[in-house]
mmCIF file of C-alpha atoms in Angstrom:
data_model
loop_
_atom_site.group_PDB
_atom_site.id
_atom_site.type_symbol
_atom_site.label_atom_id
_atom_site.label_comp_id
_atom_site.label_asym_id
_atom_site.label_seq_id
_atom_site.Cartn_x
_atom_site.Cartn_y
_atom_site.Cartn_z
ATOM 1 C CA UNK L 1207 0.000 0.000 0.000
ATOM 2 C CA UNK L 1208 1.371 3.364 -0.910
ATOM 3 C CA UNK L 1209 1.217 6.442 1.300
ATOM 4 C CA UNK L 1210 -0.607 8.380 -1.440
ATOM 5 C CA UNK L 1211 -4.061 6.927 -0.819
ATOM 6 C CA UNK L 1212 -6.858 9.481 -1.006
ATOM 7 C CA UNK L 1213 -8.093 10.748 2.325
ATOM 8 C CA UNK L 1214 -11.458 9.578 3.607
ATOM 9 C CA UNK L 1215 -14.212 12.144 3.110
ATOM 10 C CA UNK L 1216 -14.922 14.234 6.173
ATOM 11 C CA UNK L 1217 -18.089 13.306 8.048
ATOM 12 C CA UNK L 1218 -21.095 15.392 7.076
ATOM 13 C CA UNK L 1219 -22.063 18.162 9.460
ATOM 14 C CA UNK L 1220 -25.338 19.918 10.039
ATOM 15 C CA UNK L 1221 -25.529 23.234 8.234
ATOM 16 C CA UNK L 1222 -23.813 25.932 10.209
ATOM 17 C CA UNK L 1223 -25.900 28.914 11.263
ATOM 18 C CA UNK L 1224 -29.536 29.668 10.526
ATOM 19 C CA UNK L 1225 -30.643 30.285 6.959
ATOM 20 C CA UNK L 1226 -33.951 31.103 5.310
ATOM 21 C CA UNK L 1227 -35.056 27.617 4.274
ATOM 22 C CA UNK L 1228 -37.473 29.010 1.674
ATOM 23 C CA UNK L 1229 -34.505 28.983 -0.700
ATOM 24 C CA UNK L 1230 -34.457 25.176 -0.337
ATOM 25 C CA UNK L 1231 -38.083 24.579 -1.342
ATOM 26 C CA UNK L 1232 -38.892 22.029 -4.029
ATOM 27 C CA UNK L 1233 -41.267 24.514 -5.654
ATOM 28 C CA UNK L 1234 -43.057 22.121 -8.060
ATOM 29 C CA UNK L 1235 -44.066 20.017 -5.022
ATOM 30 C CA UNK L 1236 -45.462 22.983 -3.055
ATOM 31 C CA UNK L 1237 -49.150 23.839 -3.224
ATOM 32 C CA UNK L 1238 -51.963 25.715 -1.526
ATOM 33 C CA UNK L 1239 -55.629 24.873 -1.113
ATOM 34 C CA UNK L 1240 -58.245 27.647 -1.331
ATOM 35 C CA UNK L 1241 -55.764 30.176 -2.750
ATOM 36 C CA UNK L 1242 -56.869 33.174 -4.782
ATOM 37 C CA UNK L 1243 -55.240 32.708 -8.203
ATOM 38 C CA UNK L 1244 -54.532 36.445 -8.379
ATOM 39 C CA UNK L 1245 -52.528 36.212 -5.130
ATOM 40 C CA UNK L 1246 -50.901 32.728 -5.269
ATOM 41 C CA UNK L 1247 -48.511 30.876 -2.962
ATOM 42 C CA UNK L 1248 -45.393 31.926 -4.891
ATOM 43 C CA UNK L 1249 -45.977 35.558 -3.918
ATOM 44 C CA UNK L 1250 -45.078 34.771 -0.299
ATOM 45 C CA UNK L 1251 -41.400 34.494 -1.204
ATOM 46 C CA UNK L 1252 -41.038 37.600 -3.403
ATOM 47 C CA UNK L 1253 -40.431 40.013 -0.518
ATOM 48 C CA UNK L 1254 -43.227 42.472 -1.375
ATOM 49 C CA UNK L 1255 -46.158 42.288 1.059
ATOM 50 C CA UNK L 1256 -48.416 44.137 -1.423
ATOM 51 C CA UNK L 1257 -48.461 41.026 -3.597
ATOM 52 C CA UNK L 1258 -48.675 38.339 -0.915
ATOM 53 C CA UNK L 1259 -51.132 35.463 -0.817
ATOM 54 C CA UNK L 1260 -54.867 35.437 -0.214
ATOM 55 C CA UNK L 1261 -57.462 32.773 0.396
ATOM 56 C CA UNK L 1262 -60.309 32.492 -2.078
ATOM 57 C CA UNK L 1263 -63.706 31.245 -0.858
ATOM 58 C CA UNK L 1264 -63.356 31.797 2.904
ATOM 59 C CA UNK L 1265 -60.765 32.498 5.594
ATOM 60 C CA UNK L 1266 -59.293 28.978 5.759
ATOM 61 C CA UNK L 1267 -56.103 28.181 3.867
ATOM 62 C CA UNK L 1268 -53.765 25.197 3.551
ATOM 63 C CA UNK L 1269 -50.152 25.815 2.532
ATOM 64 C CA UNK L 1270 -47.977 22.760 1.843
ATOM 65 C CA UNK L 1271 -44.223 23.300 1.432
ATOM 66 C CA UNK L 1272 -41.786 20.546 0.435
ATOM 67 C CA UNK L 1273 -38.035 20.933 0.864
ATOM 68 C CA UNK L 1274 -35.363 19.587 -1.496
ATOM 69 C CA UNK L 1275 -33.736 17.765 1.446
ATOM 70 C CA UNK L 1276 -34.343 17.203 5.148
ATOM 71 C CA UNK L 1277 -34.016 20.344 7.271
ATOM 72 C CA UNK L 1278 -34.247 21.411 10.908
ATOM 73 C CA UNK L 1279 -36.755 24.213 11.409
ATOM 74 C CA UNK L 1280 -36.168 26.638 14.269
ATOM 75 C CA UNK L 1281 -38.635 29.451 13.631
ATOM 76 C CA UNK L 1282 -41.173 30.873 11.220
ATOM 77 C CA UNK L 1283 -42.153 34.414 10.351
ATOM 78 C CA UNK L 1284 -45.459 35.332 8.745
ATOM 79 C CA UNK L 1285 -45.712 38.937 7.542
ATOM 80 C CA UNK L 1286 -48.842 41.046 7.318
ATOM 81 C CA UNK L 1287 -50.373 41.637 3.914
ATOM 82 C CA UNK L 1288 -49.892 45.025 2.230
ATOM 83 C CA UNK L 1289 -48.001 46.500 5.201
ATOM 84 C CA UNK L 1290 -50.964 45.995 7.533
ATOM 85 C CA UNK L 1291 -53.532 47.881 5.460
ATOM 86 C CA UNK L 1292 -56.309 45.449 6.425
ATOM 87 C CA UNK L 1293 -55.591 43.870 9.836
ATOM 88 C CA UNK L 1294 -58.871 41.883 9.803
ATOM 89 C CA UNK L 1295 -57.352 39.704 7.056
ATOM 90 C CA UNK L 1296 -54.378 38.652 9.248
ATOM 91 C CA UNK L 1297 -54.150 34.930 10.062
ATOM 92 C CA UNK L 1298 -54.701 34.086 13.742
ATOM 93 C CA UNK L 1299 -54.686 30.340 14.471
ATOM 94 C CA UNK L 1300 -52.126 28.371 12.465
ATOM 95 C CA UNK L 1301 -51.686 24.609 12.840
ATOM 96 C CA UNK L 1302 -48.325 23.248 11.650
ATOM 97 C CA UNK L 1303 -48.004 19.652 10.437
ATOM 98 C CA UNK L 1304 -44.679 17.906 9.719
ATOM 99 C CA UNK L 1305 -44.071 15.428 6.883
ATOM 100 C CA UNK L 1306 -47.781 14.979 6.108
ATOM 101 C CA UNK L 1307 -48.621 14.838 2.422
ATOM 102 C CA UNK L 1308 -51.971 15.431 0.739
ATOM 103 C CA UNK L 1309 -53.855 16.867 3.692
ATOM 104 C CA UNK L 1310 -57.086 18.489 2.553
ATOM 105 C CA UNK L 1311 -59.870 20.366 4.293
ATOM 106 C CA UNK L 1312 -61.821 17.121 4.694
ATOM 107 C CA UNK L 1313 -59.181 15.530 6.951
ATOM 108 C CA UNK L 1314 -56.791 18.175 8.286
ATOM 109 C CA UNK L 1315 -58.837 18.866 11.408
ATOM 110 C CA UNK L 1316 -58.719 15.137 12.298
ATOM 111 C CA UNK L 1317 -54.890 15.063 12.365
ATOM 112 C CA UNK L 1318 -53.035 16.412 15.408
ATOM 113 C CA UNK L 1319 -50.569 19.164 14.436
ATOM 114 C CA UNK L 1320 -46.972 19.204 15.640
ATOM 115 C CA UNK L 1321 -47.608 22.726 16.929
ATOM 116 C CA UNK L 1322 -50.333 25.367 16.899
ATOM 117 C CA UNK L 1323 -49.486 29.049 17.048
ATOM 118 C CA UNK L 1324 -51.732 32.030 17.649
ATOM 119 C CA UNK L 1325 -50.579 35.112 15.774
ATOM 120 C CA UNK L 1326 -51.200 38.690 16.880
ATOM 121 C CA UNK L 1327 -50.984 41.811 14.744
ATOM 122 C CA UNK L 1328 -47.659 42.570 16.439
ATOM 123 C CA UNK L 1329 -46.266 39.127 15.443
ATOM 124 C CA UNK L 1330 -46.921 39.908 11.775
ATOM 125 C CA UNK L 1331 -45.109 43.255 11.621
ATOM 126 C CA UNK L 1332 -41.843 43.329 9.697
ATOM 127 C CA UNK L 1333 -39.908 44.504 12.761
ATOM 128 C CA UNK L 1334 -41.103 41.664 15.008
ATOM 129 C CA UNK L 1335 -39.038 38.539 15.663
ATOM 130 C CA UNK L 1336 -39.751 35.159 14.131
ATOM 131 C CA UNK L 1337 -41.759 32.719 16.264
ATOM 132 C CA UNK L 1338 -39.671 29.894 17.714
ATOM 133 C CA UNK L 1339 -41.068 26.422 17.179
ATOM 134 C CA UNK L 1340 -40.701 23.323 19.364
ATOM 135 C CA UNK L 1341 -37.254 22.673 17.922
ATOM 136 C CA UNK L 1342 -37.212 19.067 19.139
ATOM 137 C CA UNK L 1343 -40.223 18.228 16.956
ATOM 138 C CA UNK L 1344 -38.797 19.922 13.865
ATOM 139 C CA UNK L 1345 -35.462 18.063 13.577
ATOM 140 C CA UNK L 1346 -36.014 16.061 10.376
ATOM 141 C CA UNK L 1347 -38.490 17.944 8.221
ATOM 142 C CA UNK L 1348 -39.086 17.154 4.558
ATOM 143 C CA UNK L 1349 -42.391 19.043 4.343
ATOM 144 C CA UNK L 1350 -44.492 21.480 6.341
ATOM 145 C CA UNK L 1351 -48.238 21.928 6.041
ATOM 146 C CA UNK L 1352 -49.762 25.083 7.514
ATOM 147 C CA UNK L 1353 -53.498 25.077 8.189
ATOM 148 C CA UNK L 1354 -54.705 28.631 8.708
ATOM 149 C CA UNK L 1355 -57.922 27.993 10.573
ATOM 150 C CA UNK L 1356 -59.158 31.544 10.948
ATOM 151 C CA UNK L 1357 -58.268 35.209 10.774
ATOM 152 C CA UNK L 1358 -59.014 38.406 12.677
ATOM 153 C CA UNK L 1359 -62.550 38.733 11.268
ATOM 154 C CA UNK L 1360 -62.490 39.251 7.483
ATOM 155 C CA UNK L 1361 -64.078 37.003 4.844
ATOM 156 C CA UNK L 1362 -60.674 36.065 3.419
ATOM 157 C CA UNK L 1363 -57.170 35.628 4.860
ATOM 158 C CA UNK L 1364 -54.149 37.458 3.444
ATOM 159 C CA UNK L 1365 -50.451 36.908 4.167
ATOM 160 C CA UNK L 1366 -47.722 39.271 2.993
ATOM 161 C CA UNK L 1367 -44.755 36.924 3.272
ATOM 162 C CA UNK L 1368 -43.316 33.843 4.894
ATOM 163 C CA UNK L 1369 -39.829 32.997 6.145
ATOM 164 C CA UNK L 1370 -38.782 29.648 7.576
ATOM 165 C CA UNK L 1371 -35.536 29.771 9.508
ATOM 166 C CA UNK L 1372 -33.425 26.721 10.262
ATOM 167 C CA UNK L 1373 -30.514 24.653 8.996
ATOM 168 C CA UNK L 1374 -29.815 21.725 6.776
ATOM 169 C CA UNK L 1375 -29.486 18.193 8.137
ATOM 170 C CA UNK L 1376 -26.307 16.188 7.609
ATOM 171 C CA UNK L 1377 -26.869 13.483 5.024
ATOM 172 C CA UNK L 1378 -24.702 10.863 3.390
ATOM 173 C CA UNK L 1379 -23.516 11.603 -0.133
ATOM 174 C CA UNK L 1380 -23.395 8.199 -1.813
ATOM 175 C CA UNK L 1381 -20.953 9.574 -4.415
ATOM 176 C CA UNK L 1382 -18.304 9.833 -1.666
ATOM 177 C CA UNK L 1383 -18.141 6.039 -1.267
ATOM 178 C CA UNK L 1384 -15.453 4.121 -3.136
ATOM 179 C CA UNK L 1385 -16.298 0.968 -5.014
ATOM 180 C CA UNK L 1386 -14.647 -2.021 -3.340
ATOM 181 C CA UNK L 1387 -13.337 -5.143 -5.030
#
């Protein structure tokens, strides 16, 4: 054996520091139920609360987000629509489900969420901090489903933006393995 053998690959590490995980979404796999087609899901990630997302027929809304790889989610930040011009349209009770696919309005209320948050008008302002989640429950997330149950009193719900803060999860890159024999 020669001393010039290639070094073993370093063990994978969890992503360092918090990042906005919205950049890691598998966008073709993301969807919303009861969205207004003039204000669709994709508007949440543009950074302009005047565009945002709105529900269509009533105040309830389901947002399903799939990530390209497993992530750890630390906090989320919903922003008010159109810089708070209509506070009655702000979401209030949001149920968060982890790794649940194809939840619809007919069954989402029968499934226990990983966490439920109650948003105030202050939580939705741009200057407010993100809401910390039960980090222990959000360690290996491939998808998140948000069920916005109600709002502050309007007929429809509107959201100006969404940020999901966390880090990537260490995974094994099969290309790093050498063929033996």
